[in-house]
């Protein structure tokens, strides 16, 4: 009965009630959003660096190297010589070394040359089909397969670089041999193949570029000879030589076609002079984690970046902004508490006769105190519920944009019970604090004096 009266009382002045609820909703929504973002963001980052003690890559920004090689959300710092990298990969201190070679993309999803061990590192298995073995065979991440409707046996062409609008490489098609199981990690948004496929694709590009330069040079020579009568015989002689060369080139092209037709066979690629993008290292001896960055920087053209240090630095930078938003949200919550207090206090003058009549009809002082407290708590609980919903709706929009930009999604249905429980208790505390003075005034109401003045 008291709760029913309290609910009707708070809507007696709907504008005041609406203002209090909106302020509470805004503050709770911001805090809820920050709690979910921080929790899931840190979890995703920590899950992806689990098992990676160090990243070996080209010199440049260490943070950029970590973001590009571990999280696949930035451009790489460059390439490193594979032969030189192998010396460190096979060091006795190294427990596992996973090479990465970035080449092309398919509709904005990165195609990464690596080893099957990369799947195991993230706890992924091939849920459908088999792992890549031969050149241009790929295993597609679960999120890509779901979004693009890709299945085992499909073929596609990659585009150059990281941009979806890059030049399409139609010389070799990738064939899907497997679909990876979902992990909630970065591997879900990658297309994986062997490193030889990346090398073969780019070697083919260089060959095409060299052929085009040769053709342009020959055309220039032909045009020049057309303007010299004396050089006509020389031109004819060169043309015959070029015809022989063309026949030889056609023969080589046929071999290339045979290789493309038979790229089911694993190609033996000369590793001399080949490059990769980075290496993910895990050590047996943890002392190497602190020694290698200095040793590698002094003795090679590479750098060794430590994921733990760089991600902590990133969280520190993010933490400044998150703390500022949290302070803003708590400020809004304080304002909403003041708004509730003003609304309840201002209505006391008009409602003291109502309270007196309730007392005459048998209501106790405690019931009057409870009535005011319940009104304030109903406002706070309503604001908390709406704020929790609005915060998760905001997370859906943020997740959509971050997924398009960084291939990182957030779950709006996850509950961080401890922190959100503290937020609920804080909201209740604000409601009680706002209602204390009005409730005490209602409790100490003098019935006879009030009715006499009436």
Coordinates of C-alpha atoms in Angstrom, one line a residue:
X1 CA 0.0 0.0 0.0
X2 CA 2.8 2.4 1.0
X3 CA 4.7 1.6 -2.3
X4 CA 1.6 2.2 -4.4
X5 CA 1.0 5.6 -2.8
X6 CA 4.7 6.4 -3.3
X7 CA 4.6 5.5 -7.0
X8 CA 1.6 7.8 -7.5
X9 CA 3.2 10.6 -5.6
X10 CA 6.3 10.7 -7.6
X11 CA 4.3 11.2 -10.8
X12 CA 2.2 13.9 -9.2
X13 CA 4.8 16.4 -10.7
X14 CA 5.9 14.5 -13.9
X15 CA 8.4 17.1 -15.0
X16 CA 10.4 17.0 -11.8
X17 CA 10.3 13.2 -11.8
X18 CA 11.3 13.0 -15.5
X19 CA 14.3 15.4 -14.9
X20 CA 15.5 13.3 -12.0
X21 CA 15.2 10.0 -13.9
X22 CA 16.9 11.4 -17.0
X23 CA 19.9 12.6 -14.9
X24 CA 20.2 9.3 -13.2
X25 CA 19.8 7.4 -16.4
X26 CA 22.6 9.5 -18.0
X27 CA 25.0 9.0 -15.2
X28 CA 24.3 5.2 -14.8
X29 CA 24.5 4.7 -18.6
X30 CA 28.0 6.4 -18.8
X31 CA 29.3 4.4 -15.9
X32 CA 27.9 1.1 -17.1
X33 CA 29.3 1.7 -20.6
X34 CA 32.8 2.5 -19.2
X35 CA 32.6 -0.6 -16.9
X36 CA 31.8 -2.9 -19.9
X37 CA 34.3 -1.3 -22.2
X38 CA 37.1 -1.4 -19.7
X39 CA 36.4 -5.0 -18.7
X40 CA 36.0 -6.4 -22.2
X41 CA 38.8 -4.3 -23.7
X42 CA 41.3 -5.4 -21.2
X43 CA 40.2 -9.0 -21.4
X44 CA 40.5 -9.0 -25.2
X45 CA 43.9 -7.4 -25.1
X46 CA 45.2 -9.7 -22.3
X47 CA 43.8 -12.9 -24.0
X48 CA 45.5 -12.0 -27.3
X49 CA 49.0 -11.4 -25.7
X50 CA 48.8 -14.6 -23.6
X51 CA 51.7 -16.8 -24.6
X52 CA 53.6 -13.9 -26.4
X53 CA 56.6 -12.8 -24.5
X54 CA 58.2 -10.8 -27.2
X55 CA 57.6 -9.6 -30.8
X56 CA 60.5 -9.4 -33.3
X57 CA 60.0 -7.0 -36.1
X58 CA 61.3 -4.0 -38.1
X59 CA 62.6 -1.0 -36.3
X60 CA 60.0 1.7 -35.5
X61 CA 57.4 2.3 -32.9
X62 CA 57.2 -0.7 -30.5
X63 CA 53.5 0.0 -29.8
X64 CA 52.8 0.0 -33.5
X65 CA 54.7 -3.3 -33.9
X66 CA 52.6 -4.9 -31.1
X67 CA 49.3 -3.5 -32.4
X68 CA 50.0 -4.7 -36.0
X69 CA 51.5 -8.1 -35.2
X70 CA 49.5 -9.2 -32.2
X71 CA 46.1 -7.4 -32.5
X72 CA 46.1 -6.8 -36.3
X73 CA 44.8 -3.3 -35.9
X74 CA 47.6 -1.2 -37.3
X75 CA 50.0 -1.0 -40.2
X76 CA 53.2 -3.0 -39.7
X77 CA 56.5 -1.1 -39.1
X78 CA 58.1 -2.9 -42.1
X79 CA 59.6 -6.2 -43.0
X80 CA 62.6 -8.1 -41.7
X81 CA 65.0 -10.6 -43.3
X82 CA 63.7 -14.1 -42.8
X83 CA 67.2 -15.7 -42.7
X84 CA 68.3 -13.3 -40.0
X85 CA 65.1 -13.8 -38.0
X86 CA 65.5 -17.6 -38.1
X87 CA 68.8 -17.3 -36.2
X88 CA 66.8 -15.8 -33.3
X89 CA 63.8 -18.1 -33.7
X90 CA 66.1 -21.2 -33.3
X91 CA 67.8 -19.8 -30.2
X92 CA 68.0 -22.3 -27.3
X93 CA 66.1 -19.8 -25.1
X94 CA 63.1 -19.8 -27.4
X95 CA 60.3 -22.2 -26.7
X96 CA 58.1 -21.3 -29.7
X97 CA 58.4 -18.9 -32.6
X98 CA 55.6 -18.1 -34.9
X99 CA 56.5 -16.1 -38.1
X100 CA 54.0 -13.8 -39.6
X101 CA 54.0 -12.4 -43.2
X102 CA 51.4 -9.8 -44.1
X103 CA 50.4 -9.6 -47.8
X104 CA 46.9 -9.0 -49.0
X105 CA 43.4 -8.7 -47.7
X106 CA 40.0 -10.0 -48.7
X107 CA 37.2 -7.4 -48.3
X108 CA 39.2 -5.7 -45.6
X109 CA 40.1 -8.9 -43.7
X110 CA 43.8 -9.4 -43.5
X111 CA 45.5 -12.5 -45.1
X112 CA 48.3 -13.6 -42.9
X113 CA 51.0 -16.0 -43.9
X114 CA 52.0 -18.1 -40.9
X115 CA 52.2 -21.7 -39.5
X116 CA 49.4 -23.9 -38.2
X117 CA 50.9 -23.3 -34.7
X118 CA 49.3 -19.8 -34.9
X119 CA 45.8 -21.4 -34.6
X120 CA 46.9 -23.5 -31.6
X121 CA 48.3 -20.4 -29.9
X122 CA 44.8 -18.9 -29.8
X123 CA 43.1 -22.2 -28.9
X124 CA 41.5 -22.4 -32.3
X125 CA 40.8 -25.6 -34.2
X126 CA 39.6 -26.3 -37.7
X127 CA 36.0 -27.0 -37.1
X128 CA 35.2 -27.7 -40.7
X129 CA 37.7 -28.9 -43.3
X130 CA 41.4 -29.2 -42.8
X131 CA 44.3 -26.9 -42.0
X132 CA 46.3 -25.2 -44.8
X133 CA 49.2 -27.3 -46.1
X134 CA 49.9 -26.4 -49.7
X135 CA 50.3 -23.0 -51.3
X136 CA 47.2 -20.7 -51.6
X137 CA 45.2 -22.9 -49.2
X138 CA 43.6 -20.9 -46.4
X139 CA 41.8 -21.3 -43.1
X140 CA 39.2 -18.7 -42.6
X141 CA 38.3 -17.2 -39.2
X142 CA 34.9 -18.0 -37.8
X143 CA 33.7 -14.3 -37.9
X144 CA 34.7 -13.9 -41.5
X145 CA 33.0 -17.1 -42.5
X146 CA 29.8 -16.1 -40.8
X147 CA 29.7 -12.6 -42.2
X148 CA 30.7 -13.5 -45.8
X149 CA 29.0 -16.9 -46.0
X150 CA 32.3 -18.6 -46.9
X151 CA 32.5 -22.4 -46.9
X152 CA 35.1 -25.0 -47.5
X153 CA 35.9 -25.3 -51.2
X154 CA 35.2 -21.6 -52.0
X155 CA 37.8 -19.6 -54.0
X156 CA 38.6 -15.9 -53.9
X157 CA 41.1 -13.3 -55.0
X158 CA 43.0 -11.1 -52.6
X159 CA 43.5 -7.3 -52.8
X160 CA 46.9 -5.7 -52.4
X161 CA 47.8 -4.3 -49.0
X162 CA 45.4 -3.6 -46.1
X163 CA 42.9 -1.5 -47.9
X164 CA 39.7 -3.2 -49.2
X165 CA 40.0 -0.9 -52.3
X166 CA 43.5 -2.2 -53.2
X167 CA 44.4 -3.7 -56.6
X168 CA 42.9 -7.2 -57.0
X169 CA 45.5 -10.0 -57.6
X170 CA 43.7 -12.2 -60.1
X171 CA 46.9 -14.3 -60.9
X172 CA 46.3 -16.7 -58.1
X173 CA 43.1 -17.6 -56.3
X174 CA 43.0 -18.7 -52.7
X175 CA 41.0 -21.9 -51.9
X176 CA 39.3 -22.3 -48.6
X177 CA 40.3 -25.7 -47.0
X178 CA 39.1 -25.0 -43.5
X179 CA 36.9 -22.9 -41.2
X180 CA 38.4 -22.1 -37.7
X181 CA 36.4 -22.5 -34.6
X182 CA 35.3 -19.3 -32.8
X183 CA 37.6 -18.2 -30.0
X184 CA 36.6 -14.5 -29.3
X185 CA 40.2 -13.6 -30.2
X186 CA 41.9 -11.9 -33.1
X187 CA 42.2 -15.1 -35.1
X188 CA 38.4 -15.0 -35.7
X189 CA 38.9 -12.1 -38.1
X190 CA 41.9 -13.4 -40.0
X191 CA 42.5 -15.5 -43.1
X192 CA 45.5 -17.7 -42.6
X193 CA 47.8 -19.4 -45.2
X194 CA 51.4 -20.6 -45.3
X195 CA 54.2 -18.0 -45.7
X196 CA 55.1 -19.4 -49.1
X197 CA 51.8 -18.3 -50.5
X198 CA 52.6 -14.7 -49.6
X199 CA 56.0 -14.9 -51.1
X200 CA 54.7 -16.5 -54.3
X201 CA 52.0 -13.8 -54.7
X202 CA 54.5 -11.0 -54.4
X203 CA 57.2 -12.7 -56.5
X204 CA 54.5 -13.0 -59.2
X205 CA 53.9 -9.2 -58.9
X206 CA 57.6 -8.5 -59.3
X207 CA 57.8 -10.7 -62.4
X208 CA 54.8 -9.0 -64.0
X209 CA 56.4 -5.6 -63.3
X210 CA 59.7 -6.7 -64.8
X211 CA 57.9 -8.0 -67.9
X212 CA 56.0 -4.8 -68.4
X213 CA 59.3 -2.8 -68.1
X214 CA 60.8 -5.1 -70.7
X215 CA 57.9 -4.7 -73.1
X216 CA 57.9 -0.9 -72.7
X217 CA 61.7 -0.8 -73.4
X218 CA 61.2 -2.9 -76.5
X219 CA 58.5 -0.7 -77.8
X220 CA 60.7 2.4 -77.2
X221 CA 63.5 0.7 -79.2
X222 CA 61.1 -0.2 -82.0
X223 CA 59.8 3.4 -82.3
X224 CA 63.3 4.7 -82.4
X225 CA 64.3 2.3 -85.2
X226 CA 61.3 3.3 -87.2
X227 CA 62.9 6.8 -87.7
X228 CA 66.3 5.5 -88.9
X229 CA 66.6 3.8 -92.3
X230 CA 70.0 2.5 -91.7
X231 CA 68.9 0.9 -88.4
X232 CA 66.1 -1.1 -90.1
X233 CA 68.2 -4.2 -90.6
X234 CA 69.3 -4.0 -87.0
X235 CA 65.7 -3.7 -85.9
X236 CA 64.8 -6.7 -88.0
X237 CA 67.6 -8.6 -86.4
X238 CA 66.6 -7.6 -82.9
X239 CA 63.0 -8.4 -83.7
X240 CA 64.0 -12.0 -84.6
X241 CA 66.0 -12.2 -81.4
X242 CA 63.0 -10.9 -79.5
X243 CA 60.7 -13.4 -81.3
X244 CA 63.0 -16.2 -80.0
X245 CA 63.0 -14.6 -76.6
X246 CA 59.2 -14.4 -76.7
X247 CA 59.0 -18.1 -77.6
X248 CA 61.2 -18.7 -74.6
X249 CA 59.1 -16.4 -72.5
X250 CA 55.9 -18.2 -73.6
X251 CA 57.5 -21.4 -72.6
X252 CA 58.3 -20.0 -69.2
X253 CA 54.7 -18.7 -69.0
X254 CA 53.4 -22.2 -69.7
X255 CA 55.5 -23.5 -66.8
X256 CA 54.1 -20.8 -64.6
X257 CA 50.6 -21.8 -65.7
X258 CA 51.4 -25.4 -64.9
X259 CA 52.6 -24.3 -61.5
X260 CA 49.4 -22.4 -61.0
X261 CA 47.4 -25.3 -62.1
X262 CA 49.4 -27.6 -59.8
X263 CA 49.7 -25.3 -56.9
X264 CA 48.1 -28.1 -55.0
X265 CA 51.6 -29.4 -54.8
X266 CA 53.7 -27.7 -52.0
X267 CA 56.2 -25.4 -53.7
X268 CA 59.8 -25.4 -52.6
X269 CA 60.6 -21.7 -52.3
X270 CA 64.2 -20.4 -52.0
X271 CA 64.2 -18.5 -48.6
X272 CA 67.3 -16.5 -49.5
X273 CA 66.4 -12.8 -49.5
X274 CA 62.8 -13.4 -48.5
X275 CA 61.2 -11.2 -45.9
X276 CA 58.5 -11.6 -43.2
X277 CA 56.7 -9.0 -41.1
X278 CA 57.2 -10.2 -37.5
X279 CA 57.8 -13.2 -35.2
X280 CA 55.8 -14.0 -32.1
X281 CA 58.2 -15.4 -29.5
X282 CA 57.7 -17.4 -26.3
X283 CA 60.8 -18.1 -24.1
X284 CA 61.9 -21.0 -22.0
X285 CA 64.2 -18.7 -20.0
X286 CA 62.4 -15.6 -18.9
X287 CA 65.7 -13.7 -18.4
X288 CA 65.9 -13.3 -22.2
X289 CA 62.8 -11.1 -22.1
X290 CA 64.8 -8.3 -20.5
X291 CA 68.2 -8.9 -22.3
X292 CA 67.1 -9.4 -25.9
X293 CA 65.6 -6.0 -26.7
X294 CA 69.0 -4.3 -26.1
X295 CA 71.0 -7.1 -27.8
X296 CA 68.8 -7.1 -30.9
X297 CA 68.8 -3.3 -31.2
X298 CA 72.6 -3.2 -31.0
X299 CA 73.4 -6.1 -33.3
X300 CA 70.6 -6.2 -35.9
X301 CA 68.4 -4.0 -38.0
X302 CA 65.4 -5.4 -36.1
X303 CA 63.7 -4.5 -32.8
X304 CA 62.2 -6.6 -30.0
X305 CA 59.0 -5.2 -28.4
X306 CA 57.5 -6.4 -25.2
X307 CA 53.7 -6.7 -25.4
X308 CA 53.2 -6.4 -21.6
X309 CA 55.0 -3.1 -21.3
X310 CA 53.5 -1.5 -24.5
X311 CA 49.9 -2.6 -23.6
X312 CA 50.3 -1.2 -20.0
X313 CA 51.4 2.1 -21.6
X314 CA 48.4 2.0 -23.9
X315 CA 46.0 1.3 -20.9
X316 CA 47.6 4.2 -19.1
X317 CA 46.8 6.6 -21.9
X318 CA 43.3 5.3 -22.2
X319 CA 42.9 5.4 -18.4
X320 CA 43.2 9.2 -18.4
X321 CA 40.2 9.5 -20.7
X322 CA 38.2 6.8 -18.9
X323 CA 38.8 8.4 -15.5
X324 CA 37.7 11.8 -16.9
X325 CA 34.4 10.3 -18.2
X326 CA 33.9 8.5 -14.9
X327 CA 34.3 11.7 -12.9
X328 CA 31.8 13.3 -15.3
X329 CA 29.3 10.5 -14.7
X330 CA 29.7 10.7 -10.9
X331 CA 29.1 14.4 -11.2
X332 CA 25.9 13.9 -13.1
X333 CA 24.8 11.3 -10.5
X334 CA 25.5 13.9 -7.7
X335 CA 23.4 16.5 -9.6
X336 CA 20.6 13.9 -10.0
X337 CA 20.7 13.3 -6.2
X338 CA 20.4 17.0 -5.6
X339 CA 17.5 17.1 -8.0
X340 CA 15.7 14.3 -6.2
X341 CA 16.3 16.1 -2.8
X342 CA 14.9 19.4 -4.2
X343 CA 11.9 17.7 -5.6
X344 CA 11.1 15.9 -2.4
X345 CA 11.8 18.9 -0.1
X346 CA 9.7 21.2 -2.2
X347 CA 6.7 18.9 -2.1
X348 CA 6.8 18.6 1.7
X349 CA 5.1 21.9 2.2
X350 CA 2.2 20.9 -0.1
X351 CA 2.0 17.4 1.3
X352 CA 2.1 18.0 5.1
X353 CA -1.7 18.0 5.2
X354 CA -1.6 14.7 3.3
X355 CA 0.8 13.3 5.9
X356 CA -1.4 14.6 8.8
X357 CA -4.4 12.8 7.3
X358 CA -2.5 9.6 6.9
X359 CA -1.5 9.8 10.6
X360 CA -5.1 10.4 11.6
X361 CA -6.1 7.3 9.6
X362 CA -3.6 5.1 11.5
X363 CA -0.3 5.6 9.7
X364 CA 2.7 5.5 12.0
X365 CA 5.7 7.9 11.9
X366 CA 7.8 5.1 10.5
X367 CA 5.4 4.6 7.6
X368 CA 5.6 8.3 6.7
X369 CA 9.4 8.1 6.8
X370 CA 9.2 4.9 4.7
X371 CA 6.9 6.6 2.2
X372 CA 9.4 9.4 1.5
X373 CA 12.3 7.0 1.3
X374 CA 10.4 4.7 -1.0
X375 CA 9.6 7.5 -3.4
X376 CA 13.3 8.4 -3.6
X377 CA 14.4 4.8 -4.1
X378 CA 11.8 4.2 -6.8
X379 CA 13.3 7.1 -8.7
X380 CA 16.8 5.8 -8.3
X381 CA 15.9 2.2 -9.2
X382 CA 14.0 3.4 -12.3
X383 CA 17.0 5.5 -13.3
X384 CA 19.4 2.6 -12.7
X385 CA 17.3 0.2 -14.9
X386 CA 17.0 2.7 -17.7
X387 CA 20.7 3.6 -17.4
X388 CA 21.8 0.0 -17.6
X389 CA 19.7 -0.5 -20.8
X390 CA 20.9 2.8 -22.4
X391 CA 24.5 2.0 -21.6
X392 CA 24.3 -1.4 -23.4
X393 CA 22.5 0.2 -26.4
X394 CA 25.4 2.6 -26.6
X395 CA 27.8 -0.3 -26.5
X396 CA 26.1 -2.0 -29.4
X397 CA 26.7 1.1 -31.6
X398 CA 30.3 1.3 -30.4
X399 CA 30.8 -2.3 -31.1
X400 CA 29.5 -1.9 -34.6
X401 CA 31.9 0.9 -35.4
X402 CA 34.9 -0.8 -33.7
X403 CA 34.2 -4.0 -35.6
X404 CA 34.2 -2.2 -38.9
X405 CA 37.4 -0.3 -38.1
X406 CA 39.4 -2.6 -35.8
X407 CA 37.6 -6.0 -36.2
X408 CA 37.0 -5.9 -32.5
X409 CA 33.4 -6.4 -31.1
X410 CA 32.0 -6.1 -27.6
X411 CA 29.2 -8.1 -25.9
X412 CA 26.4 -5.8 -24.6
X413 CA 24.8 -8.7 -22.7
X414 CA 27.8 -9.4 -20.5
X415 CA 27.3 -8.4 -16.8
X416 CA 30.2 -7.4 -14.6
X417 CA 28.3 -8.3 -11.4
X418 CA 30.8 -6.9 -8.9
X419 CA 31.2 -3.5 -10.4
X420 CA 27.6 -3.1 -11.6
X421 CA 26.5 -4.3 -8.1
X422 CA 28.6 -1.5 -6.5
X423 CA 27.0 0.9 -9.0
X424 CA 23.6 -0.2 -7.9
X425 CA 24.4 0.2 -4.2
X426 CA 25.8 3.7 -5.0
X427 CA 22.6 4.6 -6.7
X428 CA 20.6 3.4 -3.7
X429 CA 22.9 5.4 -1.4
X430 CA 22.3 8.6 -3.5
X431 CA 18.5 8.0 -3.2
X432 CA 18.6 7.5 0.6
X433 CA 20.9 10.5 1.0
X434 CA 18.6 12.7 -1.0
X435 CA 15.6 11.6 1.0
X436 CA 17.0 11.8 4.5
X437 CA 16.1 15.4 5.3
X438 CA 12.6 15.2 3.7
X439 CA 11.9 11.9 5.5
X440 CA 13.0 13.2 8.9
X441 CA 10.7 16.2 8.4
X442 CA 7.8 13.9 7.6
X443 CA 8.6 11.7 10.6
X444 CA 8.6 14.7 13.0
X445 CA 5.4 16.2 11.7
X446 CA 3.1 17.6 14.4
X447 CA -0.4 16.4 13.5
X448 CA -2.4 18.7 15.8
X449 CA -0.5 21.8 14.8
X450 CA -0.7 21.0 11.1
X451 CA -4.4 20.4 11.2
X452 CA -5.0 23.5 13.4
X453 CA -3.2 25.7 10.8
X454 CA -5.2 24.0 8.1

